[in-house]
mmCIF file of C-alpha atoms and ligand atoms in Angstrom:
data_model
loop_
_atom_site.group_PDB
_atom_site.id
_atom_site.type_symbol
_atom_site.label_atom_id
_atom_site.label_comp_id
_atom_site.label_asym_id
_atom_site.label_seq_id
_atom_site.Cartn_x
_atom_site.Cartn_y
_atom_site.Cartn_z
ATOM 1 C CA UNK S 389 164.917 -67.576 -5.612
ATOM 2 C CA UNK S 390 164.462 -64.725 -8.230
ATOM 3 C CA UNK S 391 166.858 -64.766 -11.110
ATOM 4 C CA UNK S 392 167.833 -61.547 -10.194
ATOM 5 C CA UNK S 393 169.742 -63.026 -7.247
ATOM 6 C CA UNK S 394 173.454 -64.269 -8.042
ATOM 7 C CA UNK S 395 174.290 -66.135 -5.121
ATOM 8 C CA UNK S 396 178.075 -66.862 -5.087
ATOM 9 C CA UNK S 397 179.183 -70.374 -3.361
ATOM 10 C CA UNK S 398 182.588 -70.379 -4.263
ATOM 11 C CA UNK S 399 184.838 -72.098 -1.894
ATOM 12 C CA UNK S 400 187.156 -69.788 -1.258
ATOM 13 C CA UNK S 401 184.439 -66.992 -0.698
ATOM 14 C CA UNK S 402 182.756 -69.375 1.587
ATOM 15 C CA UNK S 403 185.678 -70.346 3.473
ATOM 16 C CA UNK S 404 186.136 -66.451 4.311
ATOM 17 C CA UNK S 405 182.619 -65.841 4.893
ATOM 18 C CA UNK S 406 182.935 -68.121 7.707
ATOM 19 C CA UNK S 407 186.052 -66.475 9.318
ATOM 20 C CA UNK S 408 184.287 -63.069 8.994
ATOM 21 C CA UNK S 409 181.044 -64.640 10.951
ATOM 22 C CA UNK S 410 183.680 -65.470 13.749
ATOM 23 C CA UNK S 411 183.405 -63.259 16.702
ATOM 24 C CA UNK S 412 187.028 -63.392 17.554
ATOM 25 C CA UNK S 413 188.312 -62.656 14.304
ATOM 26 C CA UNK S 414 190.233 -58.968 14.672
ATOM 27 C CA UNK S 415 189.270 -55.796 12.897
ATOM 28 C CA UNK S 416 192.497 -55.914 11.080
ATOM 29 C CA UNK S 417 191.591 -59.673 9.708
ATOM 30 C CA UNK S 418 187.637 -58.586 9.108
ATOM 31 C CA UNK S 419 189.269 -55.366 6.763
ATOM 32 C CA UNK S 420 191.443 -57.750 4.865
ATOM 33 C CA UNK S 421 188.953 -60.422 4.531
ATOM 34 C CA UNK S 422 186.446 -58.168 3.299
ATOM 35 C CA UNK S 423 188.254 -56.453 1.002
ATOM 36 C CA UNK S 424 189.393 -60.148 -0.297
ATOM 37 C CA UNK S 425 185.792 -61.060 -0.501
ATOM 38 C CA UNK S 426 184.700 -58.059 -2.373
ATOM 39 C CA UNK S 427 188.010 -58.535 -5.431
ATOM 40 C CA UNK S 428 186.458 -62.341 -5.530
ATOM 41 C CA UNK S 429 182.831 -61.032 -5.838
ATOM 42 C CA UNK S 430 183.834 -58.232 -8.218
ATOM 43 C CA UNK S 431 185.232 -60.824 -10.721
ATOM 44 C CA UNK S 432 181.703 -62.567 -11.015
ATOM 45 C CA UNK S 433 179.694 -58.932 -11.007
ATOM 46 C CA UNK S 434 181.896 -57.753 -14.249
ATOM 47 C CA UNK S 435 181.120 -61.111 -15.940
ATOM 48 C CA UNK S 436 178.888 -59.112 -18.272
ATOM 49 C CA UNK S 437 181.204 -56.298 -18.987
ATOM 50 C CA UNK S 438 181.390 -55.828 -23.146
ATOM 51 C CA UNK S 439 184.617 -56.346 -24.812
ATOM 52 C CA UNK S 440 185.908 -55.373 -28.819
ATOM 53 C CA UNK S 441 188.001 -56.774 -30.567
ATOM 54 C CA UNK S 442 191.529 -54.832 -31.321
ATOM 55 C CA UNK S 443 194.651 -55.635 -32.858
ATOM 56 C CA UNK S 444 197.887 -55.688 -31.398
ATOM 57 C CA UNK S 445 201.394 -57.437 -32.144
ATOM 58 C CA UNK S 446 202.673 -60.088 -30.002
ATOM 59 C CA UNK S 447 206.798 -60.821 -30.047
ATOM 60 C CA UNK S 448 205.531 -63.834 -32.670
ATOM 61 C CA UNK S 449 202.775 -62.145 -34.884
ATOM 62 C CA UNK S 450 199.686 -59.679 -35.180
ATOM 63 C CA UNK S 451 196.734 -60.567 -33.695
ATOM 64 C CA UNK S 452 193.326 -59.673 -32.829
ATOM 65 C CA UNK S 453 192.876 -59.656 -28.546
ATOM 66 C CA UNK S 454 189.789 -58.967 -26.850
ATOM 67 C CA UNK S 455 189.632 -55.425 -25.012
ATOM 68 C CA UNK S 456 187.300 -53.803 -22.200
ATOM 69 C CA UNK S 457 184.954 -51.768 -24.189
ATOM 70 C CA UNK S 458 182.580 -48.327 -24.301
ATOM 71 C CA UNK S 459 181.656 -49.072 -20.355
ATOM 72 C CA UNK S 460 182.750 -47.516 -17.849
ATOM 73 C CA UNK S 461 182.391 -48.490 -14.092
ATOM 74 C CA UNK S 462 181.551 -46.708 -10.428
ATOM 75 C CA UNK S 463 182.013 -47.791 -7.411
ATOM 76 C CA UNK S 464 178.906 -46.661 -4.890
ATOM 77 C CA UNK S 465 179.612 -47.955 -1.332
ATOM 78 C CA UNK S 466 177.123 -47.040 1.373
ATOM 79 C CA UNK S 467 178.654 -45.521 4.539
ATOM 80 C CA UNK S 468 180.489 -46.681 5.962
ATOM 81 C CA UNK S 469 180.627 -50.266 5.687
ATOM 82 C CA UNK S 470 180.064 -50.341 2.074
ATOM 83 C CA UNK S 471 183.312 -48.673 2.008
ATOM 84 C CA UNK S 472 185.142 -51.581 3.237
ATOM 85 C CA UNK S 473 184.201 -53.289 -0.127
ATOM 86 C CA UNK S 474 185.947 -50.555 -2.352
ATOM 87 C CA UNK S 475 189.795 -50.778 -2.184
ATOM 88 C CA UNK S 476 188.953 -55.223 -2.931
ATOM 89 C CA UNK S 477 186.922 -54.032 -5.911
ATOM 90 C CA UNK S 478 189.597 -51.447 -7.316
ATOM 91 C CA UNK S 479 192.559 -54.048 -7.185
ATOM 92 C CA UNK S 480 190.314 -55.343 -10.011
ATOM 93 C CA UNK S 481 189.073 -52.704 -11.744
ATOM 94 C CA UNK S 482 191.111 -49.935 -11.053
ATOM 95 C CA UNK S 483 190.024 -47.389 -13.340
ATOM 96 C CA UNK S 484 186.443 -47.265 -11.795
ATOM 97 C CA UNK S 485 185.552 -43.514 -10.044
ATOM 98 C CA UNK S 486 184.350 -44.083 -6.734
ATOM 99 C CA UNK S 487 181.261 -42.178 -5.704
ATOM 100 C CA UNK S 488 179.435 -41.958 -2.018
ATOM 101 C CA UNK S 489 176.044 -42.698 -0.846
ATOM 102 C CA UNK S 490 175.419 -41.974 3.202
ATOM 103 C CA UNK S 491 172.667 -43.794 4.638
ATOM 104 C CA UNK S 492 172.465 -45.005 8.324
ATOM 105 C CA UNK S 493 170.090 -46.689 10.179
ATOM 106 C CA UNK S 494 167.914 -45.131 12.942
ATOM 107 C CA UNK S 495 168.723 -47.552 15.725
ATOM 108 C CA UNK S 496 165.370 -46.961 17.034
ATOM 109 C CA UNK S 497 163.105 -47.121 13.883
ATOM 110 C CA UNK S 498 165.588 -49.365 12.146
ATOM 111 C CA UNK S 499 164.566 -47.086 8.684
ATOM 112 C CA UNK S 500 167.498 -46.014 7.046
ATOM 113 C CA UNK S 501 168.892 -42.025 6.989
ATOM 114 C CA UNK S 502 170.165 -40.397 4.042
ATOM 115 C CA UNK S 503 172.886 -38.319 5.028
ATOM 116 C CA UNK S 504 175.453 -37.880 2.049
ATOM 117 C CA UNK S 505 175.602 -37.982 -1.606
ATOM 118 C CA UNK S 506 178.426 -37.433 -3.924
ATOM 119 C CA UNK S 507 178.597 -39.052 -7.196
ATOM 120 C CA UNK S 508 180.841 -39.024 -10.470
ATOM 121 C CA UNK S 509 179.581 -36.555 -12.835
ATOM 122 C CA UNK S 510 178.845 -39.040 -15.980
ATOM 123 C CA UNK S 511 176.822 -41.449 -13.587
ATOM 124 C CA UNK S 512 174.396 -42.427 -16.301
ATOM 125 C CA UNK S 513 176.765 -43.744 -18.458
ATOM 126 C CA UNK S 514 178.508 -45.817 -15.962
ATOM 127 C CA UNK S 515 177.858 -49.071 -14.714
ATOM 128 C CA UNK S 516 177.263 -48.254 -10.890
ATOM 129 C CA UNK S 517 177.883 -51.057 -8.464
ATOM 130 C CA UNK S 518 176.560 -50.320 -4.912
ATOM 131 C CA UNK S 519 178.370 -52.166 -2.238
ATOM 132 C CA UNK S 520 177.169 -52.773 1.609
ATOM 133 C CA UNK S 521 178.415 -55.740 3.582
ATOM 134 C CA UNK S 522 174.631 -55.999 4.850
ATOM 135 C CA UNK S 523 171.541 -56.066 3.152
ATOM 136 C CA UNK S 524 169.254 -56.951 6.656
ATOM 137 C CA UNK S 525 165.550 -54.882 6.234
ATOM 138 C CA UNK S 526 166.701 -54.138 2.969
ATOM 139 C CA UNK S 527 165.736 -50.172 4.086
ATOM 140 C CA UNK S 528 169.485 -48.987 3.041
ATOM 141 C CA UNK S 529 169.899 -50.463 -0.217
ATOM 142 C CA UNK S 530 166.624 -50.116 -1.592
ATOM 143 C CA UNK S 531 166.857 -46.182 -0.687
ATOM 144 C CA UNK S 532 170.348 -45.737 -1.918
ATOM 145 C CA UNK S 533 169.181 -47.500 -5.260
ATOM 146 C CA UNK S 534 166.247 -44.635 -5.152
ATOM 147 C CA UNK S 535 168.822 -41.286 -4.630
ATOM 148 C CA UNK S 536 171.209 -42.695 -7.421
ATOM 149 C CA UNK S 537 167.860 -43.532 -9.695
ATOM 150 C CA UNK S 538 166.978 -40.003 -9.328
ATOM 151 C CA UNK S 539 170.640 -38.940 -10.088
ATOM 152 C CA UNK S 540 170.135 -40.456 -13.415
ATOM 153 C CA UNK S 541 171.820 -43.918 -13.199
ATOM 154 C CA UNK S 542 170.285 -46.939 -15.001
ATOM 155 C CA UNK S 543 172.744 -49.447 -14.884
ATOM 156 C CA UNK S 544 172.937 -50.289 -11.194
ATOM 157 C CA UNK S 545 174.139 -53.648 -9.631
ATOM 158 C CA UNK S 546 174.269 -54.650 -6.106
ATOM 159 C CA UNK S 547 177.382 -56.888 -4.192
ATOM 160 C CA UNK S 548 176.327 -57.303 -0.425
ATOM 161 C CA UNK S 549 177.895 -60.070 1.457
ATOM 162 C CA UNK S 550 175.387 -61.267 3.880
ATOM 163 C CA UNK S 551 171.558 -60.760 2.657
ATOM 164 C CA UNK S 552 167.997 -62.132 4.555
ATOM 165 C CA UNK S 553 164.932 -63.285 1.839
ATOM 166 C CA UNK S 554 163.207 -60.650 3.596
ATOM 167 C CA UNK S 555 165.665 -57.702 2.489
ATOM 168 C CA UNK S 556 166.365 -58.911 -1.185
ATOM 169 C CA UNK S 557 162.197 -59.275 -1.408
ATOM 170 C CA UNK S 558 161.904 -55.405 0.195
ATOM 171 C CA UNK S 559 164.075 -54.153 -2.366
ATOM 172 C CA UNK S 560 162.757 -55.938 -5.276
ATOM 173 C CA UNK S 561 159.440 -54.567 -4.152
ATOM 174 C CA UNK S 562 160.633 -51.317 -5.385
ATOM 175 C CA UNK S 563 163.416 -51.763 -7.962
ATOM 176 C CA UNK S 564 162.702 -55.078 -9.153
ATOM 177 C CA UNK S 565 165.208 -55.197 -12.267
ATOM 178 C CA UNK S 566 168.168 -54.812 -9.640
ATOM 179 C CA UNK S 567 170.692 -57.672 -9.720
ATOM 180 C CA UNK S 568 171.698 -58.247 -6.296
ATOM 181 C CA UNK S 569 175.282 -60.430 -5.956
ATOM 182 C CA UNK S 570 175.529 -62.101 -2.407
ATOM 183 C CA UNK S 571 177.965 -64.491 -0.986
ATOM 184 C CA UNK S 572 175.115 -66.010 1.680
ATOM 185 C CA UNK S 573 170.926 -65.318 2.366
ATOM 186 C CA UNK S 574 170.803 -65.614 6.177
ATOM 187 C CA UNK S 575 168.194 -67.578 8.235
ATOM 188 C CA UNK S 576 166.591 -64.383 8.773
ATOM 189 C CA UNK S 577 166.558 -61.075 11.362
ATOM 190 C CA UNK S 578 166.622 -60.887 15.026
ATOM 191 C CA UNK S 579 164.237 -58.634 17.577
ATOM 192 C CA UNK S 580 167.009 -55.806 17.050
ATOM 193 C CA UNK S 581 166.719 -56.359 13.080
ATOM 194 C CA UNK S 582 170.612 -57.905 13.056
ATOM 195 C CA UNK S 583 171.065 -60.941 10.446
ATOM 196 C CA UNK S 584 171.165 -64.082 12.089
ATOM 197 C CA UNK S 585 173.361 -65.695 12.185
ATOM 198 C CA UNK S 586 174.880 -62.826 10.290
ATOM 199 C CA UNK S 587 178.431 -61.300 11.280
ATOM 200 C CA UNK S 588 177.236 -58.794 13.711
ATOM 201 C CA UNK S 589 177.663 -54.575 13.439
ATOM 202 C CA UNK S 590 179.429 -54.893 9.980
ATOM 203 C CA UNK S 591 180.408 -50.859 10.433
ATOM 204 C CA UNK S 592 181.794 -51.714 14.280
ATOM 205 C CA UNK S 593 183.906 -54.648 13.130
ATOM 206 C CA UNK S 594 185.540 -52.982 10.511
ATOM 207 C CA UNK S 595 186.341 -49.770 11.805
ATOM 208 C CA UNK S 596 186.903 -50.857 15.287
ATOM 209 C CA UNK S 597 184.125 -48.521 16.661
ATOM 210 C CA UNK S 598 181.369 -50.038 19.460
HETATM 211 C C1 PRP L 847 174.305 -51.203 8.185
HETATM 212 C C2 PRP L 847 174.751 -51.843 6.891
HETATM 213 C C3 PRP L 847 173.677 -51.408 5.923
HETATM 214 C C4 PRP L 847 172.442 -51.403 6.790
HETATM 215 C C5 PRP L 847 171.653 -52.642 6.528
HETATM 216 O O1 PRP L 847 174.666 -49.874 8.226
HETATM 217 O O2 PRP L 847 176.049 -51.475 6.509
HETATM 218 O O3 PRP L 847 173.910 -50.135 5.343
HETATM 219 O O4 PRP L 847 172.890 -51.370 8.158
HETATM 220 O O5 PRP L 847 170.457 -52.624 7.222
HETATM 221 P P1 PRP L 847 169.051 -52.566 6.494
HETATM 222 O O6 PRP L 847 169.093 -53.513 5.339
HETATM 223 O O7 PRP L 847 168.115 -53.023 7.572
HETATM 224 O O8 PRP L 847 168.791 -51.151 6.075
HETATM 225 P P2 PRP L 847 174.523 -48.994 9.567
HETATM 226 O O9 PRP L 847 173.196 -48.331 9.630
HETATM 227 O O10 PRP L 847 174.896 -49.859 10.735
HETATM 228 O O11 PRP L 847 175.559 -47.842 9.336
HETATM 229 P P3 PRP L 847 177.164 -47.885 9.316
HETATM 230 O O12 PRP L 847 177.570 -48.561 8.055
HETATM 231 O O13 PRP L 847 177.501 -46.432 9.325
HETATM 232 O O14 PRP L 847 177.650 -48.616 10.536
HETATM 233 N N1 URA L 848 173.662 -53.825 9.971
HETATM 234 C C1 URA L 848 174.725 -54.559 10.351
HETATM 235 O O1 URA L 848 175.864 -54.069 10.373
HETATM 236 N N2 URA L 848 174.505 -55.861 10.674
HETATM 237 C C2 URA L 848 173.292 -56.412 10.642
HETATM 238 O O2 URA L 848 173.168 -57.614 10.952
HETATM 239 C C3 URA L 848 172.198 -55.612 10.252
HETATM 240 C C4 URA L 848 172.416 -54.328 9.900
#
């Protein structure tokens, strides 16, 4: 696997993972347990994020604590399931701006559709985390990664929950320095390009739509 791949095994994200693959679960259970999901992924994704030192005064004494520093975050979900992942991710870092990427897939084609852009104005100097529950041809991401490059980001992560070898390798072809933070790679794609075994329409289940 490329080093660029942070697969997360935790047990409590796995645990979850499992009740979002189940067909019965509601679309009020697969919100909440994707917005849990994304707060637990979000944690690992800002491991990097550089601190300074500053002083402050406890009750006891002065000290010197450690503080988040200089950079800043957005939020880029991909409609609309990426937007599932946001309100997890804020409960974490809530002063991150929130931008938008559209991109749907042709059902037909299965290539993706850029539809919608709208990002924060200092984009370059943020550290831009894309979210999408699915990263199946790897069409979506690797094109949303390409508008926000030409927007003038740099600093771009990616949290997807369920990913194929096949996507992740599609979207390295192109942007091969991304980082790409999943919670499982799949066995692969089926004849309608779905992950298998996957957790079905991730846009239908969480919005209730079919
Ligand atoms: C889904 C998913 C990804 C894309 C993944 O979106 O949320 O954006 O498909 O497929 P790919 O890796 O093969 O490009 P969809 O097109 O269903 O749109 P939606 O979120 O509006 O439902
Ligand atoms: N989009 C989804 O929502 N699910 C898949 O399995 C593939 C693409």
């Amino acid at each position: 696997m490329s080093d660029k791949v942070n697969l997360i095994v935790h047990p409590l994200i796995q645990h979850k993972l499992t009740l979002l693959r189940d067909k019965n679960t509601s679309s009020k259970d697969f919100r909440q347990l994707v917005s849990e999901v994304s707060m637990l992924m979000a944690y690992e994704v800002t491991r990097t994020l550089p601190l300074e030192d500053i002083q402050i005064e406890t009750p006891i004494c002065k000290t010197t604590g450690k503080s988040l520093s200089g950079l800043d975050v957005a939020i880029v979900p991909i409609m609309r399931a990426g937007m599932g992942m946001v309100e997890g991710m804020l409960n974490l870092i809530p002063t991150a701006k929130v931008g938008h990427i559209g991109i749907y897939r042709d059902e037909e084609t299965i290539q993706p559709v850029e539809y919608y852009c709208k990002l924060p104005s200092d984009i370059s100097e943020r550290l831009v985390i894309v979210t999408d529950p699915m990263l199946a041809t790897g069409g979506s991401l690797r094109d949303a990664i390409t508008m926000l490059k030409k927007r003038g980001a740099v600093n771009i992560k990616a949290m997807v929950l369920v990913s194929t070898e096949y996507g992740i390798n599609e979207v390295h072809k192109v942007h091969p320095e991304l980082e790409i933070f999943t919670i499982s790679i799949d066995e692969g794609l089926n004849e309608k390009s779905y992950i298998v075994p996957g957790l079905g329409d991730a846009g239908d289940r969480l919005f209730g739509t079919k």
